[in-house]
Coordinates of C-alpha atoms in Angstrom, one line a residue:
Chain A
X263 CA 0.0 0.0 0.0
X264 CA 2.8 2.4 -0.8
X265 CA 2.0 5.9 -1.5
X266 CA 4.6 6.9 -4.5
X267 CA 6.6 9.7 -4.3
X268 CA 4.8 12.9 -5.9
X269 CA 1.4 11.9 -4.9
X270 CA 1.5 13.8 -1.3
X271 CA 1.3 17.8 -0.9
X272 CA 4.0 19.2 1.0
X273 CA 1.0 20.8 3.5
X274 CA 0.2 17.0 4.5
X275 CA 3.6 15.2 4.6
X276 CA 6.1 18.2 6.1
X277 CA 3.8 17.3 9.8
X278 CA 3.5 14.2 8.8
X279 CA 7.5 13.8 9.1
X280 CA 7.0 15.9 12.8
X281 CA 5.0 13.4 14.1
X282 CA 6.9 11.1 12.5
X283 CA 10.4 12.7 13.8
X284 CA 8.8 12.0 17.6
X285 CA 7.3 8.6 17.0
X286 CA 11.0 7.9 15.7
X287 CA 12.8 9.0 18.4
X288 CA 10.4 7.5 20.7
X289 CA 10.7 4.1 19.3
X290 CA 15.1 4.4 19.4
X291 CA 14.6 5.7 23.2
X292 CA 15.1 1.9 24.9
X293 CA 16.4 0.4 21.3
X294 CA 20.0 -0.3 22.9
X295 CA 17.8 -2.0 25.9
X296 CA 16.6 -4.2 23.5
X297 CA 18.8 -5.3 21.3
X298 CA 21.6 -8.1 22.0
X299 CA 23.6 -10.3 20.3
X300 CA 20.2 -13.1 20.1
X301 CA 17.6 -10.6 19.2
X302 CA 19.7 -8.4 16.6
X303 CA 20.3 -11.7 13.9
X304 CA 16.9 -12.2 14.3
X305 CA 15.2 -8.6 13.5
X306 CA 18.0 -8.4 10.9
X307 CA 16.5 -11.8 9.2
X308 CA 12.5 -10.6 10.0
X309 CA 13.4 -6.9 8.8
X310 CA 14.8 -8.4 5.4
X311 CA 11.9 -10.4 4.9
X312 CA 9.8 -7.4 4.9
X313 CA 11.6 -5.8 2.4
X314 CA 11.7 -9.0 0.0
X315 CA 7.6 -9.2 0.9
X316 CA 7.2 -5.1 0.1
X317 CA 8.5 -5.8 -3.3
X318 CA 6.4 -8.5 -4.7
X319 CA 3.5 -5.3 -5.2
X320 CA 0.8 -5.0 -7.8
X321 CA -0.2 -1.6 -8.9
X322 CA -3.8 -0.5 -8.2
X323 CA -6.0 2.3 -9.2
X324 CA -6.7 3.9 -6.4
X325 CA -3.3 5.6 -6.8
X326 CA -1.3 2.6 -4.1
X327 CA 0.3 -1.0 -4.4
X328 CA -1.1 -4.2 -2.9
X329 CA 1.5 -6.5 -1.2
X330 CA 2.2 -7.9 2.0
X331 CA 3.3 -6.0 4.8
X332 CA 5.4 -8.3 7.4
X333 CA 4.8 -5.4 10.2
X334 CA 2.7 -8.0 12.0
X335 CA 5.4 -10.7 12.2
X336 CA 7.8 -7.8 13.2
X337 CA 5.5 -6.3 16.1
X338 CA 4.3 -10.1 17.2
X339 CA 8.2 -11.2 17.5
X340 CA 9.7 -7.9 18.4
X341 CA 7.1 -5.6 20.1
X342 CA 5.9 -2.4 18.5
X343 CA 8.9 -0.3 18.7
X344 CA 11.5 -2.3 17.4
X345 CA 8.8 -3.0 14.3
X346 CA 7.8 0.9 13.4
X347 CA 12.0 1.5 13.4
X348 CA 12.4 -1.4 11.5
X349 CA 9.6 -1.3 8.7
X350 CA 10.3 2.7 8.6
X351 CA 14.2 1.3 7.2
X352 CA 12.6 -1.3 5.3
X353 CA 10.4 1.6 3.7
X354 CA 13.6 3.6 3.3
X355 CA 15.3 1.2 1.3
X356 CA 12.6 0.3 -0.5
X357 CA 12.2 3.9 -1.9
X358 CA 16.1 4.4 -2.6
X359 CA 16.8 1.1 -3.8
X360 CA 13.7 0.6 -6.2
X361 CA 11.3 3.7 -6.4
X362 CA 8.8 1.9 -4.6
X363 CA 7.4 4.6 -2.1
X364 CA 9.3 7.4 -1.9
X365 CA 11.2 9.9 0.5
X366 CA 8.2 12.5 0.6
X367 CA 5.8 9.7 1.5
X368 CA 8.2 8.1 3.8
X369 CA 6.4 9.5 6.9
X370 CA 3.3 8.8 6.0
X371 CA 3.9 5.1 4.6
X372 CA 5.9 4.6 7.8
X373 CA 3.5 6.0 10.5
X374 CA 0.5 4.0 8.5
X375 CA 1.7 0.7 8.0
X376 CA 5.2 0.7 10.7
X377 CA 3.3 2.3 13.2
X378 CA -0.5 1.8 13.6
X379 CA 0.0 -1.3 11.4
X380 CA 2.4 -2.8 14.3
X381 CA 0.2 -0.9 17.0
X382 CA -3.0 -3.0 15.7
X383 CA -1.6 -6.1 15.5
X384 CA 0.0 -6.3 18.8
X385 CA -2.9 -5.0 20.4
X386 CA -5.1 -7.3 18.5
X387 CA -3.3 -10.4 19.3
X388 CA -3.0 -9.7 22.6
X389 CA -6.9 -8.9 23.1
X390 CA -7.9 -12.3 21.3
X391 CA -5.1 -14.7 22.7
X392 CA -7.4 -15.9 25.1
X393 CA -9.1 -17.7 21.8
X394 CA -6.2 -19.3 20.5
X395 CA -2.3 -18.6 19.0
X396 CA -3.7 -19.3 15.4
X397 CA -7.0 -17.2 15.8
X398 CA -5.1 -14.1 17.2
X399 CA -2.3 -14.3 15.1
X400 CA -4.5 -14.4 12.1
X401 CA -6.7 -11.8 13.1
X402 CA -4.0 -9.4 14.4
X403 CA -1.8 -9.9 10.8
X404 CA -5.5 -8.9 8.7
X405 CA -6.1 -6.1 10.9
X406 CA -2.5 -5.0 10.5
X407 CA -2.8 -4.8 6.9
X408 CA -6.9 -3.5 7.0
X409 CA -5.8 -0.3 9.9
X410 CA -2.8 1.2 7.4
X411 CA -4.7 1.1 4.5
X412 CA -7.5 3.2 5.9
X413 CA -5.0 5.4 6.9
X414 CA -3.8 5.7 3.8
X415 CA -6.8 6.0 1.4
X416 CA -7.6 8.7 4.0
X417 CA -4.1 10.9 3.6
X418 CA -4.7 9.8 -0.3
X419 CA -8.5 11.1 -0.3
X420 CA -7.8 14.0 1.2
X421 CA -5.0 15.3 -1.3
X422 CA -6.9 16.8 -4.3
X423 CA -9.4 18.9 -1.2
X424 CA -6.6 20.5 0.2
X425 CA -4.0 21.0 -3.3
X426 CA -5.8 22.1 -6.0
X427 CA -5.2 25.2 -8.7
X428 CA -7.1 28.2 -9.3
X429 CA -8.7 26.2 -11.9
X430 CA -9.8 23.6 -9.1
X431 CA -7.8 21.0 -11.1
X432 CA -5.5 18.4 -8.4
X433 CA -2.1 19.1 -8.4
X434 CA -0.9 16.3 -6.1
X435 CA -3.5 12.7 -6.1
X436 CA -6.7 13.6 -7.8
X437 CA -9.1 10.9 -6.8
X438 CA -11.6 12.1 -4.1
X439 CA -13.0 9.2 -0.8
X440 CA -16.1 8.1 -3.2
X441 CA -13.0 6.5 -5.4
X442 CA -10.1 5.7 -2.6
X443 CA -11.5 4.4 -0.3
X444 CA -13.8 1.0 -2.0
X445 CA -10.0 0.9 -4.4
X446 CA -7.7 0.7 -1.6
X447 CA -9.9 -1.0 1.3
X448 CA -11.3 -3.8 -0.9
X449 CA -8.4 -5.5 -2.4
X450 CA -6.1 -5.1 0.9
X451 CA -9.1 -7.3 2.6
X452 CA -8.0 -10.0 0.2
X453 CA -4.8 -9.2 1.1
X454 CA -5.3 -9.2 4.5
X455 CA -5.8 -12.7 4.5
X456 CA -2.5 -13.7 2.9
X457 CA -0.9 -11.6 5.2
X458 CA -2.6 -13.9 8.0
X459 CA -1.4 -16.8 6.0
X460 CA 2.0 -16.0 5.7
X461 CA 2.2 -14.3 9.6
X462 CA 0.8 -17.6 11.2
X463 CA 3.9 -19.6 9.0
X464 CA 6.4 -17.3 10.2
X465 CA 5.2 -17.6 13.8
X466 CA 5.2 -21.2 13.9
X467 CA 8.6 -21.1 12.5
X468 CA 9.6 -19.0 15.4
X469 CA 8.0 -21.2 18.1
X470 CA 9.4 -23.9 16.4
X471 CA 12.8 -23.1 17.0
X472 CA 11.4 -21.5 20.7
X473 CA 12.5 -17.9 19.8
X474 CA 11.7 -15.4 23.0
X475 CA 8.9 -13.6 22.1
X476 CA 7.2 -10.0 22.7
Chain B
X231 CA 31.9 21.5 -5.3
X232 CA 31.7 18.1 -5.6
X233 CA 35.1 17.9 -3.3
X234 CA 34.0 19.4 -0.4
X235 CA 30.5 17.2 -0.5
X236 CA 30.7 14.8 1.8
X237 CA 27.7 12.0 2.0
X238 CA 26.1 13.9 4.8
X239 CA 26.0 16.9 3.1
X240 CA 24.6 15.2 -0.5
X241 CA 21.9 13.5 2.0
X242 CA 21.2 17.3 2.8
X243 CA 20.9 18.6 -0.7
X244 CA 19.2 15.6 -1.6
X245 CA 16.3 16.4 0.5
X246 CA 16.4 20.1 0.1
X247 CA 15.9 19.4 -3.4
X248 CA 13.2 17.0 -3.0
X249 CA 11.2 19.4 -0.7
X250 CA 11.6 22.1 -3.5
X251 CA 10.2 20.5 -6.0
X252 CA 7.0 19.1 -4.7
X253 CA 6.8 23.4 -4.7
X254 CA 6.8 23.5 -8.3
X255 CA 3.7 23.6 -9.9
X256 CA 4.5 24.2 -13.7
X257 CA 5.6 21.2 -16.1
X258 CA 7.4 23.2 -17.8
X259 CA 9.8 24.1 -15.2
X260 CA 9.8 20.4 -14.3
X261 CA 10.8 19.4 -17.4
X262 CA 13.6 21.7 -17.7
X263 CA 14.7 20.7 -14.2
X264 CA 15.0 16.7 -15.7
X265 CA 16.6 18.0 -18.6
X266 CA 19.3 19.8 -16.2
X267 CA 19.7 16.5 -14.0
X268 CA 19.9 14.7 -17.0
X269 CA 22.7 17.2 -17.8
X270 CA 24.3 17.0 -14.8
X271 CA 24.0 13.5 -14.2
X272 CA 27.3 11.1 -14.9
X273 CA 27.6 8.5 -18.2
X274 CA 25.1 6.4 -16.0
X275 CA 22.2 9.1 -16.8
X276 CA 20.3 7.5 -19.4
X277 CA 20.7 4.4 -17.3
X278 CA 19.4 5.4 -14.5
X279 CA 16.2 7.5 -16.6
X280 CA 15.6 3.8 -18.3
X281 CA 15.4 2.5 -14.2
X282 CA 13.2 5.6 -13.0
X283 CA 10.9 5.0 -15.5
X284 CA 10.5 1.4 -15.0
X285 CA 9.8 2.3 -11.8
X286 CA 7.4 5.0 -12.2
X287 CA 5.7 3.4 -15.1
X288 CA 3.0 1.1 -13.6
X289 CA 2.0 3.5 -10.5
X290 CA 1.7 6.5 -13.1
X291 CA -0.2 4.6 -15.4
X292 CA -2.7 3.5 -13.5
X293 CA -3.5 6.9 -11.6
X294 CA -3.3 8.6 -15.2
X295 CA -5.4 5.9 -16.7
X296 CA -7.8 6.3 -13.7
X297 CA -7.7 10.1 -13.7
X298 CA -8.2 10.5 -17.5
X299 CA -11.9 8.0 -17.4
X300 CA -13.0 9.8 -14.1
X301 CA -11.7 13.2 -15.5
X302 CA -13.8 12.4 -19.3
X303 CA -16.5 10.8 -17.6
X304 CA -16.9 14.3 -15.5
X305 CA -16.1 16.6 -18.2
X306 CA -13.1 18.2 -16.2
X307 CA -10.1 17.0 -17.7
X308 CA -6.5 18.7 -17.3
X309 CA -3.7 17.7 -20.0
X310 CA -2.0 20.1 -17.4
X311 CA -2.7 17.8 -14.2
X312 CA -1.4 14.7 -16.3
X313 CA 1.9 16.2 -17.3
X314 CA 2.8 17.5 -13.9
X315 CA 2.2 14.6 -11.8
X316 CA 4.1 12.6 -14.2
X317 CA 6.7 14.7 -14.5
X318 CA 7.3 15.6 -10.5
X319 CA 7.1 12.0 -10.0
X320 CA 9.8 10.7 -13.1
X321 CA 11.9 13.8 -11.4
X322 CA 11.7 12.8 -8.1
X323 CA 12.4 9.2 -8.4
X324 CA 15.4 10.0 -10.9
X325 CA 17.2 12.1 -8.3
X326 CA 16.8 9.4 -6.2
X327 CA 18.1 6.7 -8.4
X328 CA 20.7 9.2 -8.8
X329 CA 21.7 10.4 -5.1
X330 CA 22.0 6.3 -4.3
X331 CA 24.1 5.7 -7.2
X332 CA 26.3 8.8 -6.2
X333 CA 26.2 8.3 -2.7
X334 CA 27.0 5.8 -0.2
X335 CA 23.8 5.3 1.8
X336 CA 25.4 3.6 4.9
X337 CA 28.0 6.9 5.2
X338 CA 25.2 9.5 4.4
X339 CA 23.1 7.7 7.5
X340 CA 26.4 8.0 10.2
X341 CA 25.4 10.4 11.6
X342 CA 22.8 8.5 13.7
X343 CA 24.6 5.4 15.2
X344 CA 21.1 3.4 15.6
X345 CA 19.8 4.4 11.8
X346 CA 23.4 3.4 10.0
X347 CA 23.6 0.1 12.6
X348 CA 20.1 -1.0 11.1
X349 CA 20.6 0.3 8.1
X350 CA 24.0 -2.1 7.9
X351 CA 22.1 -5.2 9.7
X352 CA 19.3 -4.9 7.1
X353 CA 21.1 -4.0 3.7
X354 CA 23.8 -7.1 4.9
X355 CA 20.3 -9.5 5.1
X356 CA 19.2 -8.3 1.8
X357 CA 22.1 -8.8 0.7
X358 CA 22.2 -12.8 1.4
X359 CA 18.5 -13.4 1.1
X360 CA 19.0 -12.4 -2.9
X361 CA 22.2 -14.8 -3.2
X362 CA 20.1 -17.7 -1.2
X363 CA 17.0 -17.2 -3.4
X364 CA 19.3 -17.6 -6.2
X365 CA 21.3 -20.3 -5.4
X366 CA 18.1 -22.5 -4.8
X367 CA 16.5 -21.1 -8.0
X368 CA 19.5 -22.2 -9.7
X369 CA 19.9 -25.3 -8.2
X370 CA 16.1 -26.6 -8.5
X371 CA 16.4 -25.7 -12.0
X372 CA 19.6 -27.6 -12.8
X373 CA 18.0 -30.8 -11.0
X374 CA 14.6 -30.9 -13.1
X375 CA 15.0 -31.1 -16.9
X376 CA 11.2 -32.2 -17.4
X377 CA 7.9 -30.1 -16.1
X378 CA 8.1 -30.0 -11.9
X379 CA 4.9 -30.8 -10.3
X380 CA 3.1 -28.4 -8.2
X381 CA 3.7 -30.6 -4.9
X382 CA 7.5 -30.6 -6.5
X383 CA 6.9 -26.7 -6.3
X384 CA 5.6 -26.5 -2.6
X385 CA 7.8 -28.6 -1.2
X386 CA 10.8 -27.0 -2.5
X387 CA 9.6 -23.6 -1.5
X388 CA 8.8 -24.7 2.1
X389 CA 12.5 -25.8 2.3
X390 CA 13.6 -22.7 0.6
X391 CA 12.2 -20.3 3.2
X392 CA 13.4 -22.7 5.7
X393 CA 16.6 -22.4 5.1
X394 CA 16.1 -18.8 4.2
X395 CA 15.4 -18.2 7.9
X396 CA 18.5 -20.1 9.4
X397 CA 20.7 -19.4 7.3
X398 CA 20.0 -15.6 7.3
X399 CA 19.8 -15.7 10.8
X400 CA 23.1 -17.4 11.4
X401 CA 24.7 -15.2 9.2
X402 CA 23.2 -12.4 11.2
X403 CA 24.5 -14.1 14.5
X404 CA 28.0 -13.9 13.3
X405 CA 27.5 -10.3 12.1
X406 CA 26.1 -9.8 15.9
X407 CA 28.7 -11.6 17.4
X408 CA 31.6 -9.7 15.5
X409 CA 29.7 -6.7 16.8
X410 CA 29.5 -7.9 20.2
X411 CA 33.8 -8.3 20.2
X412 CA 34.4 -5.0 19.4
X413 CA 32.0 -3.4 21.8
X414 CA 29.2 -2.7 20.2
X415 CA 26.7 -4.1 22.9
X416 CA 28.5 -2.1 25.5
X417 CA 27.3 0.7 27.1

């Protein structure tokens, strides 16, 4: 769900990087608290596979990509924190390396899907553990996918009412919520599930070879 | 100029100059700012606009495509609109094609131990998860000379991502540890 580079008016993603600028330095705070010579191979692996994941994305018209996230595997494994700092570099390359994203939607992207995306699914799992590992783990991963991508056809929606010319013709996005919203929210519900899919493999994987958890 | 640039400082510009342009609202002046970074760009410029638009080229199409029905269908269309997106977009994901191929990323990000020490971590993994995909794509091909089966298929993949995970993670503990010997876990 990537919002390219260009798409954003410098009016929504200039506070966006403020509030992004605190969430960041929030999230570093306790990171040298948290990371040791067991946990760091492991983020570095996780963090990597989000990046492969992010790549494999399919265009939509809405004005975004559909493609798995990998923030719920991060936040399930690693906690929120260590997920928003690590899916915000993973966003970073992603943008640098191959165009996908981009630096003025970097705060955006990352808040959306690195932040609230980690934020939901941790908060979802741990609210529906009491039905089950696979249940929780499935639900938190959809809703981690379903929560960003509101957010997103919301900053997207919003572009062409608040950047417009004289003429009233967009000069940033130029699709309005009556088109955003049903193209970005409907396919990332399919999507969702996937993300479910691959989440509950990685997490067996992990409790397989009885990694600590979050 | 270019001697007393140091990464940091290109990371600076690089920025600046992204801000700037999300400022400019004519195509015209768009397209003479491509033109000058085309100019300015090394022997790898036409390489590097072949990349950007590659990149761009599925994104852009499908808001333009989307933009130009809605925009008919509503009688409001702006030939304008199209050509200044597409350009601001092209621009922006040239310089950044550009500043990567220019600039060492990891030195440009030193000036914040945690970003360049996850930056390193994660651009090492990437770095061994495309030779591992690789060496198994190459391997399962070399061993199957007739059609594969799609169970053939599954199974292989299951113990490709496997071995995807320790392996990448053991090459990360070594990293770590290395890390750990020279202090890096220290206060």
């Amino acid at each position: 769900m990537h919002i390219p580079d260009g798409f954003i008016s410098p009016q929504t993603y200039l506070p966006a990087y403020a509030l992004a600028g605190v969430a960041w330095s929030w999230a570093a705070r306790s990171l040298r608290d948290q990371l040791d010579e067991q946990t760091v191979p492991k983020l570095a692996a996780m963090t990597a596979l989000a990046y492969g994941l992010g790549l494999v994305m399919v265009p939509m018209p809405g004005g975004t990509s559909g493609h798995a996230l990998g923030v719920a595997m991060l936040a399930l494994l690693f906690g929120v924190r260590l997920a928003f700092l690590s899916y915000s570099l993973v966003l970073m390359l992603q943008s640098l390396l191959f165009g996908a994203g981009g630096i003025t939607a970097l705060a955006i992207n990352a808040l959306a899907m690195g932040l609230v995306g980690s934020l939901a699914a941790s908060l979802v799992f741990r609210a529906l553990r009491r039905f089950g590992d696979t249940a929780a783990v499935a639900a938190a991963a959809w809703c981690s996918v379903m929560l960003p991508a509101l957010i997103v056809a919301l900053v997207l929606g919003l572009q062409p009412l608040i950047a417009h010319g004289a003429d009233g013709a967009p000069l940033f996005f130029p699709f309005g919520y009556s088109i955003v919203l049903p193209a970005v929210l409907a396919p990332h519900a399919l999507i969702g599930v996937g993300e479910a899919v691959l989440t509950l493999f990685v997490w067996r994987f992990a409790r397989m070879r009885r990694w600590s958890l979050a | 100029m270019s001697l007393s640039m140091n990464p940091r400082r290109w990371l600076a510009a690089y920025l600046a100059a992204v801000v700037a342009l999300t400022f400019v609202h004519q195509p015209w002046l768009l397209a003479a700012l491509l033109a000058l970074a085309l100019a300015c760009g090394s022997s790898e410029r036409w390489r590097l606009l072949r990349r950007a638009l590659k990149a761009v080229l599925a994104f852009n199409l499908s808001v333009s495509l989307g933009y130009l029905v809605v925009a008919l269908w509503q009688d409001r269309f702006s030939g304008h609109y199209l050509l200044l997106v597409n350009l601001r977009v092209l621009l922006l994901v040239y310089l950044g094609f550009w500043f990567v191929g220019r600039v060492n990323l990891l030195q440009a990000l030193a000036f914040s131990p945690t970003l360049s020490f996850l930056a390193a971590l994660a651009v090492g993994q990437v770095a061994a998860f495309t030779r591992i995909v690789r060496d198994f794509r190459l391997a399962f091909a070399s061993r199957n000379c007739a059609a594969i089966a799609l169970a053939d298929r599954a199974r292989h993949a299951s113990a490709q991502a496997s071995h995807l995970f320790d392996k990448s993670i053991c090459s990360a503990a070594d990293t770590a540890m290395a890390m750990r010997s020279r202090g890096s876990f220290d206060d």
